Coordinates of C-alpha atoms in Angstrom, one line a residue:
M1 CA 108.5 -31.8 -75.7
E2 CA 110.4 -30.6 -72.9
N3 CA 110.2 -27.9 -70.4
N4 CA 112.6 -24.4 -71.6
G5 CA 112.7 -22.1 -68.6
D6 CA 109.0 -21.0 -67.3
L7 CA 107.2 -22.3 -71.1
D8 CA 106.2 -25.9 -70.7
L9 CA 106.3 -27.0 -74.5
N10 CA 104.1 -30.2 -73.7
C11 CA 101.2 -28.0 -73.1
H12 CA 101.4 -26.1 -76.0
A13 CA 102.5 -28.7 -78.6
T14 CA 100.3 -27.8 -81.8
G15 CA 100.0 -31.4 -82.9
D16 CA 102.2 -30.7 -86.2
V17 CA 105.5 -32.7 -85.5
R18 CA 107.5 -31.1 -87.9
L19 CA 106.3 -27.5 -86.1
D20 CA 106.7 -28.5 -82.8
K21 CA 110.1 -29.6 -83.4
A22 CA 111.0 -26.4 -84.8
I23 CA 109.6 -24.6 -82.1
Y24 CA 111.4 -26.9 -79.5
Q25 CA 114.7 -25.7 -81.8
W26 CA 114.2 -22.1 -81.7
I27 CA 113.0 -21.8 -77.9
T28 CA 116.2 -24.1 -77.0
W29 CA 118.9 -22.4 -79.3
D30 CA 117.6 -18.7 -79.8
K31 CA 119.5 -16.7 -76.9
N32 CA 118.3 -13.2 -78.2
P33 CA 115.3 -13.1 -75.6
Q34 CA 113.8 -10.2 -77.7
T35 CA 112.9 -12.9 -80.9
R36 CA 113.0 -15.7 -78.2
A37 CA 109.6 -14.0 -76.7
Q38 CA 108.2 -13.5 -80.3
I39 CA 108.0 -17.4 -80.8
E40 CA 106.9 -17.7 -77.1
A41 CA 103.9 -15.1 -77.3
L42 CA 103.0 -16.8 -80.7
L43 CA 102.8 -20.1 -79.2
L44 CA 100.7 -19.4 -76.2
D45 CA 98.4 -17.5 -78.3
G46 CA 97.9 -20.5 -80.6
Q47 CA 98.9 -18.8 -83.6
V48 CA 100.0 -21.7 -85.4
E49 CA 99.9 -20.6 -89.2
E50 CA 102.3 -17.6 -88.5
L51 CA 104.2 -20.1 -86.3
R52 CA 104.5 -22.2 -89.4
R53 CA 105.3 -19.4 -91.8
R54 CA 108.2 -18.5 -89.7
L55 CA 109.7 -21.5 -88.8
C56 CA 108.9 -24.3 -91.2
S57 CA 110.6 -22.8 -93.9
R58 CA 114.0 -21.1 -94.5
M59 CA 115.4 -18.0 -96.4
A60 CA 117.4 -19.0 -99.7
F61 CA 120.0 -17.2 -101.7
G62 CA 118.7 -14.8 -104.1
T63 CA 119.8 -12.7 -106.7
A64 CA 121.8 -10.7 -104.2
G65 CA 122.1 -13.5 -101.3
L66 CA 119.7 -13.6 -98.1
R67 CA 117.2 -11.0 -97.7
A68 CA 113.9 -10.9 -95.7
A69 CA 112.1 -9.1 -92.6
M70 CA 113.9 -9.0 -89.4
G71 CA 112.0 -10.9 -86.6
A72 CA 112.1 -14.4 -85.0
G73 CA 111.7 -17.7 -86.9
F74 CA 114.1 -19.6 -89.5
A75 CA 112.5 -17.9 -92.4
L76 CA 113.5 -14.5 -91.1
I77 CA 116.7 -12.5 -90.7
N78 CA 117.8 -12.4 -87.0
D79 CA 120.5 -13.7 -84.7
L80 CA 120.0 -17.1 -84.7
T81 CA 119.5 -17.3 -88.5
I82 CA 122.8 -15.1 -89.3
I83 CA 124.7 -17.5 -86.7
Q84 CA 123.7 -20.3 -89.0
S85 CA 124.4 -19.4 -91.9
T86 CA 128.0 -18.4 -90.9
Q87 CA 128.6 -21.5 -89.1
V88 CA 127.7 -23.5 -92.2
N89 CA 130.1 -21.2 -94.3
N90 CA 132.7 -21.8 -91.7
T91 CA 132.5 -25.4 -91.1
E92 CA 131.3 -26.9 -94.5
Q93 CA 132.0 -24.7 -97.2
L94 CA 135.5 -23.5 -96.7
P95 CA 137.5 -25.8 -95.1
Y96 CA 140.7 -23.4 -95.8
Y97 CA 139.6 -20.7 -93.9
S98 CA 142.2 -21.2 -91.1
S99 CA 145.0 -19.9 -93.3
K100 CA 142.9 -16.9 -94.6
E101 CA 141.0 -13.9 -93.5
I102 CA 137.6 -13.2 -93.6
M103 CA 136.1 -9.8 -94.6
F104 CA 132.8 -8.3 -92.7
S105 CA 131.1 -5.3 -93.2
F106 CA 127.7 -4.5 -92.3
L107 CA 124.6 -1.7 -92.0
F108 CA 123.5 -3.6 -88.8
H109 CA 125.8 -3.8 -86.3
R110 CA 124.8 -6.6 -84.0
L111 CA 124.6 -8.9 -86.8
A112 CA 128.3 -7.9 -88.5
R113 CA 129.5 -8.8 -84.9
L114 CA 127.8 -11.8 -84.4
T115 CA 129.1 -13.0 -87.7
A116 CA 132.5 -12.2 -87.2
A117 CA 132.5 -14.0 -83.6
V118 CA 131.2 -17.3 -85.5
M119 CA 134.6 -17.1 -87.1
L120 CA 136.8 -15.8 -84.4
C121 CA 135.5 -18.5 -81.8
K122 CA 137.4 -20.9 -84.1
D123 CA 140.5 -19.1 -84.3
I124 CA 140.0 -17.8 -88.0
P125 CA 141.6 -14.3 -88.6
V126 CA 138.8 -11.7 -89.2
F127 CA 138.8 -8.2 -91.0
L128 CA 135.5 -6.3 -89.7
F129 CA 135.2 -2.6 -90.6
S130 CA 134.6 -0.2 -87.5
T131 CA 132.0 1.4 -89.2
Y132 CA 129.3 1.7 -92.1
V133 CA 130.8 1.3 -95.7
P134 CA 129.5 1.0 -99.2
T135 CA 128.7 -2.7 -100.2
P136 CA 131.4 -2.7 -103.1
F137 CA 134.1 -2.0 -100.3
V138 CA 133.5 -5.5 -99.4
P139 CA 134.1 -7.3 -102.6
Y140 CA 136.8 -4.6 -103.5
A141 CA 138.6 -5.7 -99.6
V142 CA 138.2 -9.5 -100.4
K143 CA 140.5 -9.2 -103.6
R144 CA 142.9 -6.5 -102.5
L145 CA 143.5 -8.5 -99.1
G146 CA 143.3 -11.9 -100.3
A147 CA 140.6 -12.8 -97.9
A148 CA 139.1 -16.2 -98.4
A149 CA 135.3 -14.9 -98.6
G150 CA 133.6 -11.7 -97.3
V151 CA 130.1 -11.0 -95.8
M152 CA 128.0 -7.6 -96.0
V153 CA 125.0 -7.4 -93.7
T154 CA 122.5 -5.0 -95.5
A155 CA 119.1 -5.1 -96.9
S156 CA 120.4 -2.5 -99.9
H157 CA 117.3 -0.8 -101.1
N158 CA 114.4 -2.8 -99.6
P159 CA 111.9 -1.5 -96.8
K160 CA 113.2 -0.8 -93.4
E161 CA 111.7 -3.9 -92.3
D162 CA 114.2 -6.0 -93.7
N163 CA 117.7 -6.8 -93.6
G164 CA 120.3 -9.0 -95.5
Y165 CA 123.3 -11.3 -95.4
K166 CA 125.6 -11.1 -98.6
V167 CA 128.3 -13.5 -99.0
Y168 CA 131.2 -13.0 -101.7
W169 CA 133.6 -15.7 -102.4
H170 CA 137.5 -15.4 -102.6
N171 CA 137.1 -13.9 -106.2
G172 CA 135.2 -10.8 -104.8
A173 CA 131.7 -12.5 -106.3
Q174 CA 128.7 -13.2 -104.8
I175 CA 128.3 -16.6 -104.1
S176 CA 126.1 -18.7 -106.9
S177 CA 125.1 -21.9 -108.0
P178 CA 126.2 -24.9 -106.6
N179 CA 127.7 -23.2 -103.6
D180 CA 124.5 -21.2 -102.5
K181 CA 122.5 -24.4 -102.6
E182 CA 125.2 -26.8 -100.9
I183 CA 125.2 -23.8 -97.9
L184 CA 121.3 -24.0 -97.6
K185 CA 121.5 -28.1 -97.4
C186 CA 124.4 -27.8 -95.0
I187 CA 122.2 -25.3 -92.7
E188 CA 119.4 -27.9 -92.6
E189 CA 121.3 -31.0 -91.6
S190 CA 123.3 -29.2 -89.0
S191 CA 122.2 -25.9 -87.5
E192 CA 122.5 -25.8 -83.9
P193 CA 124.5 -23.0 -83.2
W194 CA 128.0 -23.3 -81.2
S195 CA 127.4 -21.6 -77.5
E196 CA 130.7 -19.3 -78.0
S197 CA 129.0 -18.1 -81.5
W198 CA 126.9 -15.7 -79.3
N199 CA 130.1 -14.0 -77.8
E200 CA 129.8 -10.8 -79.5
S201 CA 132.2 -9.2 -77.5
L202 CA 134.7 -11.4 -79.5
A203 CA 134.5 -8.6 -82.1
D204 CA 136.1 -6.2 -79.5
N205 CA 138.6 -8.2 -77.6
S206 CA 140.1 -10.9 -80.1
P207 CA 143.3 -10.4 -81.3
L208 CA 142.5 -12.1 -84.4
R209 CA 140.2 -9.0 -85.6
S210 CA 141.6 -6.1 -87.5
D211 CA 140.1 -3.0 -88.8
P212 CA 140.8 -2.5 -92.5
L213 CA 138.8 0.5 -93.0
R214 CA 141.7 3.0 -93.4
E215 CA 143.9 1.0 -95.7
I216 CA 140.6 -0.5 -98.2
S217 CA 139.5 3.5 -98.2
K218 CA 143.1 4.7 -99.2
M219 CA 143.6 1.8 -101.6
Y220 CA 140.2 2.3 -103.1
M221 CA 140.3 5.9 -104.2
E222 CA 143.9 5.1 -105.5
D223 CA 142.5 2.7 -107.6
L224 CA 139.7 5.0 -108.7
S225 CA 142.2 6.9 -110.6
S226 CA 142.5 3.9 -113.3
V227 CA 139.2 5.2 -114.3
C228 CA 139.7 8.8 -114.2
F229 CA 140.7 10.2 -118.0
H230 CA 140.3 13.9 -117.8
R231 CA 141.5 15.0 -114.2
E232 CA 142.8 18.8 -115.3
L233 CA 139.1 19.2 -117.3
N234 CA 137.6 17.8 -114.0
T235 CA 139.5 20.8 -111.8
K236 CA 138.1 23.6 -114.1
S237 CA 134.9 22.3 -114.7
P238 CA 132.1 24.7 -113.9
L239 CA 129.2 22.1 -113.4
K240 CA 127.8 21.8 -110.1
F241 CA 126.6 18.4 -108.8
V242 CA 123.9 17.3 -105.9
H243 CA 124.3 14.1 -104.2
S244 CA 121.9 12.1 -101.6
S245 CA 122.7 9.1 -99.9
F246 CA 119.1 8.2 -99.4
H247 CA 120.0 7.8 -95.5
G248 CA 122.3 5.4 -96.2
V249 CA 126.2 5.1 -96.2
G250 CA 127.6 7.0 -99.3
H251 CA 128.1 10.5 -98.2
D252 CA 131.2 10.5 -97.3
Y253 CA 132.5 8.1 -99.8
V254 CA 131.0 9.9 -102.7
Q255 CA 132.8 13.2 -101.5
Q256 CA 136.0 11.3 -101.4
A257 CA 135.4 9.9 -104.8
F258 CA 134.5 13.3 -106.1
R259 CA 138.0 14.7 -104.5
A260 CA 140.2 11.9 -106.1
F261 CA 138.9 12.8 -109.6
G262 CA 139.8 16.6 -108.9
F263 CA 136.2 17.9 -108.4
P264 CA 135.2 19.6 -105.4
P265 CA 132.6 17.4 -103.2
P266 CA 129.1 17.6 -104.6
I267 CA 126.6 19.5 -102.3
P268 CA 124.7 16.8 -100.2
V269 CA 120.8 16.8 -99.5
P270 CA 121.4 17.5 -95.7
E271 CA 117.9 15.5 -95.0
Q272 CA 119.0 12.6 -96.1
K273 CA 123.1 12.8 -95.6
D274 CA 123.3 10.6 -92.5
P275 CA 122.6 6.9 -91.8
D276 CA 118.6 6.4 -91.0
P277 CA 117.3 2.9 -90.6
N278 CA 114.1 4.8 -90.9
F279 CA 114.4 6.1 -94.1
S280 CA 112.3 8.8 -92.7
T281 CA 112.1 11.2 -96.0
V282 CA 111.4 8.8 -98.4
S283 CA 108.4 6.4 -99.3
C284 CA 111.2 4.2 -100.5
P285 CA 114.6 3.8 -100.3
N286 CA 115.1 3.2 -103.8
P287 CA 116.7 5.7 -106.0
E288 CA 115.7 3.9 -109.2
E289 CA 112.0 4.5 -108.6
G290 CA 112.5 7.8 -110.6
E291 CA 111.4 11.6 -109.8
S292 CA 109.0 10.9 -107.1
V293 CA 111.9 9.6 -104.5
L294 CA 114.3 12.0 -105.9
E295 CA 112.3 15.3 -104.7
L296 CA 114.3 16.7 -102.3
S297 CA 117.3 16.4 -104.3
L298 CA 115.9 18.2 -107.4
R299 CA 114.3 21.1 -105.5
L300 CA 117.6 21.6 -103.5
A301 CA 119.6 21.0 -107.1
E302 CA 117.2 24.2 -108.5
R303 CA 118.1 26.4 -105.6
E304 CA 121.6 25.7 -105.6
N305 CA 121.5 25.9 -110.0
A306 CA 123.2 22.6 -109.9
T307 CA 122.4 20.5 -113.4
I308 CA 123.1 17.1 -112.2
V309 CA 121.8 15.1 -109.3
M310 CA 123.1 11.9 -108.2
A311 CA 121.4 9.7 -105.6
T312 CA 122.9 5.9 -103.7
D313 CA 120.9 3.6 -102.7
P314 CA 121.7 3.0 -98.9
D315 CA 124.3 0.6 -99.1
A316 CA 125.6 2.9 -102.1
D317 CA 125.9 0.0 -104.5
R318 CA 123.1 1.6 -107.0
L319 CA 123.1 4.8 -108.4
A320 CA 120.4 7.1 -110.2
V321 CA 121.0 10.3 -112.2
A322 CA 118.9 13.3 -113.3
E323 CA 119.9 15.9 -115.7
Q324 CA 118.0 19.4 -115.6
S325 CA 117.1 20.0 -119.0
D326 CA 115.7 23.7 -118.5
R327 CA 114.7 25.3 -115.0
C328 CA 111.7 23.7 -114.7
R329 CA 111.8 19.9 -116.0
W330 CA 114.1 17.1 -115.1
K331 CA 115.2 14.0 -116.8
V332 CA 115.6 11.2 -114.8
F333 CA 117.8 8.5 -116.6
T334 CA 116.9 4.6 -116.3
G335 CA 119.1 2.2 -115.3
N336 CA 119.4 1.2 -119.0
E337 CA 120.0 4.4 -120.6
L338 CA 122.8 5.1 -117.7
A339 CA 124.3 1.7 -118.9
A340 CA 124.5 3.1 -122.9
L341 CA 126.3 6.5 -121.4
L342 CA 128.5 4.8 -119.0
G343 CA 129.1 2.1 -121.8
W344 CA 129.9 4.7 -124.6
W345 CA 132.0 6.5 -122.2
M346 CA 134.2 3.4 -121.3
L347 CA 134.5 2.6 -125.0
F348 CA 135.3 6.2 -126.0
N349 CA 138.3 6.5 -123.5
W350 CA 139.5 2.6 -124.4
K351 CA 139.5 3.9 -128.1
E352 CA 141.5 7.0 -127.2
T353 CA 144.3 4.8 -125.4
H354 CA 143.7 1.8 -128.1
P355 CA 143.8 3.1 -131.4
D356 CA 144.7 -0.1 -133.2
P357 CA 141.3 -2.2 -133.5
A358 CA 142.8 -5.3 -133.1
D359 CA 143.0 -4.2 -129.6
R360 CA 139.3 -4.7 -129.3
E361 CA 139.6 -8.6 -129.3
R362 CA 140.8 -8.3 -125.6
M363 CA 137.5 -6.1 -124.6
Y364 CA 134.7 -7.3 -123.1
M365 CA 130.9 -5.8 -122.3
L366 CA 128.7 -7.8 -120.0
A367 CA 125.0 -7.3 -119.3
T368 CA 122.2 -9.4 -117.3
T369 CA 119.7 -10.8 -119.8
V370 CA 117.0 -8.6 -118.4
S371 CA 119.0 -5.3 -119.2
S372 CA 119.2 -3.4 -122.5
K373 CA 120.9 -4.8 -125.5
I374 CA 122.6 -1.6 -126.3
L375 CA 126.1 -3.0 -125.2
K376 CA 125.5 -5.7 -127.6
A377 CA 124.9 -3.2 -130.4
F378 CA 127.9 -1.3 -129.5
A379 CA 129.9 -4.8 -129.8
R380 CA 128.2 -5.5 -133.1
K381 CA 129.3 -2.2 -134.4
E382 CA 132.7 -1.6 -132.8
G383 CA 134.1 -5.5 -133.0
F384 CA 134.5 -6.4 -129.4
H385 CA 133.0 -8.9 -127.2
F386 CA 129.9 -9.0 -125.9
E387 CA 128.5 -12.0 -123.3
E388 CA 125.1 -12.2 -121.2
T389 CA 124.6 -13.5 -118.0
L390 CA 121.7 -14.0 -115.6
P391 CA 120.2 -11.6 -113.7
G392 CA 122.1 -10.5 -110.3
F393 CA 125.5 -9.0 -110.4
K394 CA 126.7 -12.2 -108.6
W395 CA 126.5 -13.7 -112.1
I396 CA 128.5 -10.9 -113.9
G397 CA 130.9 -11.1 -111.2
K398 CA 131.6 -14.4 -111.8
K399 CA 131.9 -14.0 -115.7
I400 CA 134.4 -11.4 -115.1
H401 CA 136.3 -14.0 -113.0
E402 CA 136.0 -16.7 -116.0
L403 CA 137.2 -14.1 -118.6
A404 CA 140.3 -12.4 -116.8
K405 CA 142.3 -13.1 -113.7
R406 CA 142.9 -8.9 -114.0
G407 CA 140.6 -6.9 -115.8
M408 CA 139.3 -3.0 -115.9
N409 CA 136.8 -3.8 -113.2
M410 CA 138.1 -3.5 -109.9
V411 CA 134.9 -4.5 -108.3
P412 CA 133.2 -7.3 -109.0
D413 CA 130.0 -6.0 -108.0
K414 CA 127.5 -2.9 -108.5
D415 CA 129.5 0.3 -107.3
G416 CA 127.3 3.3 -106.9
V417 CA 130.6 5.3 -105.6
S418 CA 132.5 4.8 -108.3
A419 CA 129.4 5.1 -111.1
A420 CA 128.7 8.3 -109.4
V421 CA 132.4 10.2 -110.1
V422 CA 132.7 8.5 -113.4
V423 CA 129.2 10.2 -114.4
A424 CA 130.2 13.6 -113.3
E425 CA 133.4 13.3 -115.0
M426 CA 131.5 12.1 -118.4
A427 CA 129.1 15.1 -117.8
S428 CA 132.1 17.5 -117.6
Y429 CA 133.7 16.3 -120.7
L430 CA 130.6 16.5 -122.6
Y431 CA 129.6 20.3 -121.3
N432 CA 133.1 21.1 -122.8
K433 CA 131.8 19.8 -125.8
N434 CA 128.5 21.9 -125.8
L435 CA 126.6 18.7 -125.0
T436 CA 124.3 17.4 -122.3
L437 CA 124.2 13.8 -121.3
H438 CA 120.7 13.8 -122.5
Q439 CA 122.3 14.9 -126.2
Q440 CA 125.0 12.3 -126.1
L441 CA 122.3 9.7 -125.3
E442 CA 120.6 10.8 -128.6
N443 CA 123.9 10.7 -130.4
I444 CA 124.3 7.1 -129.0
F445 CA 120.9 5.9 -130.1
E446 CA 121.3 7.4 -133.7
T447 CA 124.8 5.9 -134.0
Y448 CA 123.8 2.4 -132.8
G449 CA 120.1 2.3 -133.1
Y450 CA 117.0 3.5 -130.7
H451 CA 116.8 0.9 -127.6
I452 CA 113.5 2.0 -125.7
S453 CA 112.9 0.3 -122.7
T454 CA 110.3 -0.3 -119.9
T455 CA 110.8 -1.8 -116.6
S456 CA 108.5 -2.4 -113.5
Y457 CA 106.8 -4.8 -111.5
V458 CA 103.9 -6.1 -109.7
I459 CA 103.6 -7.3 -106.3
C460 CA 102.5 -10.9 -105.1
Y461 CA 102.4 -12.0 -101.3
D462 CA 101.5 -15.2 -102.0
P463 CA 103.7 -17.5 -103.7
P464 CA 101.3 -20.5 -105.1
T465 CA 99.5 -17.5 -107.2
V466 CA 103.2 -16.8 -108.7
K467 CA 103.7 -20.7 -109.5
R468 CA 100.0 -20.9 -111.0
I469 CA 100.8 -17.8 -113.0
F470 CA 104.2 -19.2 -114.9
T471 CA 102.5 -22.6 -115.0
R472 CA 99.7 -20.7 -117.3
L473 CA 102.3 -19.4 -119.3
R474 CA 104.0 -22.8 -119.9
N475 CA 100.7 -24.4 -121.1
F476 CA 98.9 -21.1 -122.5
E477 CA 97.3 -23.4 -125.5
G478 CA 97.6 -26.5 -124.4
E479 CA 100.2 -28.4 -122.7
N480 CA 103.6 -27.5 -122.9
T481 CA 102.9 -24.4 -125.3
Y482 CA 103.9 -20.8 -125.0
P483 CA 101.9 -17.7 -126.0
R484 CA 102.1 -17.2 -129.3
S485 CA 101.5 -13.7 -129.6
S486 CA 101.4 -10.5 -127.4
G487 CA 99.9 -7.0 -128.6
G488 CA 99.3 -8.2 -132.2
H489 CA 102.9 -9.4 -132.8
S490 CA 103.7 -12.9 -133.4
I491 CA 106.1 -14.1 -130.5
V492 CA 109.0 -15.9 -132.7
D493 CA 111.5 -17.3 -129.6
V494 CA 110.7 -17.9 -126.2
R495 CA 113.6 -18.9 -123.7
D496 CA 112.7 -20.4 -120.2
V497 CA 115.3 -20.7 -118.0
T498 CA 113.5 -22.1 -114.9
T499 CA 112.9 -25.3 -117.2
G500 CA 115.8 -25.0 -119.6
Y501 CA 114.0 -24.5 -122.8
D502 CA 115.2 -22.3 -125.4
S503 CA 113.4 -22.3 -128.5
S504 CA 115.9 -20.4 -130.4
Q505 CA 118.5 -22.9 -130.2
P506 CA 118.7 -25.8 -132.2
D507 CA 118.9 -28.5 -129.3
K508 CA 116.2 -26.2 -127.5
L509 CA 118.3 -26.1 -124.5
C510 CA 119.1 -22.7 -122.7
V511 CA 122.5 -21.7 -123.0
L512 CA 122.0 -19.6 -120.0
P513 CA 122.1 -21.7 -116.7
M514 CA 118.8 -23.1 -115.5
T515 CA 117.7 -21.8 -112.5
K516 CA 115.0 -24.2 -111.1
S517 CA 114.2 -22.0 -107.7
S518 CA 113.1 -19.0 -109.7
Q519 CA 110.8 -18.2 -112.3
M520 CA 112.1 -16.5 -115.7
I521 CA 110.9 -16.2 -119.4
T522 CA 111.9 -14.1 -122.0
F523 CA 109.7 -13.5 -125.3
T524 CA 111.3 -12.2 -128.3
L525 CA 108.5 -10.7 -130.8
Q526 CA 108.7 -10.6 -134.4
N527 CA 108.9 -6.8 -134.4
G528 CA 112.1 -6.7 -132.7
I529 CA 110.9 -6.3 -128.8
V530 CA 112.0 -8.5 -126.1
A531 CA 109.9 -8.9 -123.1
T532 CA 111.0 -10.8 -120.1
L533 CA 109.2 -11.9 -116.8
R534 CA 110.8 -13.0 -113.7
T535 CA 110.3 -13.1 -110.0
S536 CA 112.5 -11.1 -107.6
G537 CA 115.0 -12.5 -105.9
T538 CA 114.9 -10.5 -102.6
E539 CA 111.1 -9.0 -102.9
P540 CA 107.6 -10.7 -103.1
K541 CA 107.4 -9.1 -106.8
I542 CA 107.2 -10.0 -110.3
K543 CA 109.3 -7.9 -112.2
F544 CA 108.4 -7.2 -116.5
Y545 CA 110.9 -6.0 -118.8
T546 CA 110.1 -4.9 -122.3
E547 CA 112.5 -3.3 -124.7
F548 CA 112.2 -2.2 -128.5
C549 CA 115.7 -2.7 -130.1
A550 CA 115.2 -0.6 -133.8
P551 CA 118.0 -0.6 -135.9
P552 CA 120.1 2.3 -137.0
G553 CA 118.5 4.9 -138.8
K554 CA 115.0 4.0 -137.4
S555 CA 114.1 7.3 -135.3
D556 CA 110.8 7.8 -135.0
I557 CA 110.8 7.8 -131.4
S558 CA 106.9 8.3 -130.7
S559 CA 105.8 5.5 -132.7
L560 CA 108.5 3.0 -131.0
E561 CA 107.2 4.3 -127.6
E562 CA 103.5 3.7 -128.4
E563 CA 104.1 0.2 -130.3
L564 CA 106.3 -0.7 -127.0
K565 CA 103.7 0.9 -124.3
K566 CA 100.8 -1.4 -126.4
V567 CA 103.0 -4.5 -126.2
T568 CA 103.6 -4.0 -122.7
D569 CA 100.2 -3.1 -121.8
T570 CA 98.9 -6.4 -123.6
L571 CA 101.7 -8.8 -121.9
V572 CA 100.7 -7.7 -118.2
E573 CA 97.1 -7.7 -118.6
E574 CA 96.9 -11.0 -120.6
F575 CA 100.2 -12.6 -119.1
L576 CA 99.8 -11.8 -115.6
E577 CA 96.2 -11.0 -115.0
P578 CA 96.5 -8.8 -112.4
D579 CA 93.3 -8.3 -111.4
K580 CA 92.1 -11.8 -111.3
N581 CA 95.2 -12.6 -109.5
N582 CA 95.0 -9.7 -106.7
L583 CA 98.5 -8.2 -107.9
I584 CA 98.9 -5.0 -106.3
R585 CA 100.4 -2.5 -109.1
R586 CA 103.4 -0.4 -108.9
S587 CA 102.4 2.6 -107.2
I588 CA 105.6 4.9 -107.7

């Protein structure tokens, strides 16, 4: 190994040829003195295993792009890995970039500017937002401005130590297979950064860089009116709303969205209103964790006599909603319950403007395979189409593009901003009918059948343990045999998208695409419960989803919940074996 600066790499060789090569590459290529110093310090201290962890593997595109902790090494988010990922997109995957602009946004200033610099140094025009914007602005802008692709630098709701890199295709949807696999392959084959890629000042000085902030904000708010159905009623609504942006970017945009619908802006949670990368008032910056992370919002709502609380995650692509049921209690809706309410609301307003049942032939609702089946129940009863996709909104975005070049969805990605104001309008309409959101949810279940679900996870930091857990499930009672029962109920169907197996299909092959890079098995029980175990694409978690899909008329909620809990507890203990495998149970 050659010398580099003051460090004699020959004196500090580890004896592992692959690792020594990776160390040499890192120290030679990385021009950020802080991250280069991290690797040099580990080398001087003889931390071989830590060096191997950081340098001998790479991030993979999961359900939400690249996501990892920030730090030095090819397995982490840093200047060098962001430049490498962008160069590959530039040279190998998108040869038509030269005639189209690229869209960039960020929640981490320097990484976005370096991403832009990679394109600008090759004379590719770039749209770079001048300030923080919600993640959904990027896919929206890609489509509205006709860009070739888009990049968002964000870790979303991950812990503060993490960051991420989302890539959107020209259709506004996040990249999916095979494009993601090809990008990673190209990174491995040609990963040395161009010297000019480090020229961050290009983001300020290049004539090819433009700022789309004002134009896109205006377009987005104008297009939002397409899902505003009762503006006059909104202007008279007595309801008060509280909104938390969870130390992220949602505040200004949710305020604008409410004004666009005719509402006064919601009351902000002052301690969480402005961007703060340390997430200083919450233990976890994910509003989906429930009431414990909504504490400041709920207390403010009680003081202000507001009946609805909304919280967007830091990059404003997720939404949590809580409704006051009396002076001391709050109903925090699950994601599946919000899907039921929003699905009903869209269907209700569609039917108002499309009275001819034949029009429903042109209507589609989509959900991922780990989401509630309530939209499927809607479709079965109402006569429109329902399609299921793999987990990860990139698959829904891809399906939207396949179904129609133009559709109702103006953003082919999750959007907490538009969802917040749509929920506000729905709540105001229901209030005018002497109904609450919770009461309407009960009405939905009475009409389409109760769909009671549980979603949670365990944490596992050891990939071999995760692999061993799922291998055991595939050989549960002998080679190539899955479990036959759970919680005293027979398992009638098994779908394993990791291997491509589906016992419910005549040819035993999955209809959904096979995903060898992640683990996911779904069990359908004789009593109607559907249970899925899957690995997260962004965090060291094994997630589990269970849902009781009862037919209309079956309304003994307590017995349904009791049976679902029994099956869920048994599934976790028998299938995941948390104690034996040293899994960390969810603490919130």
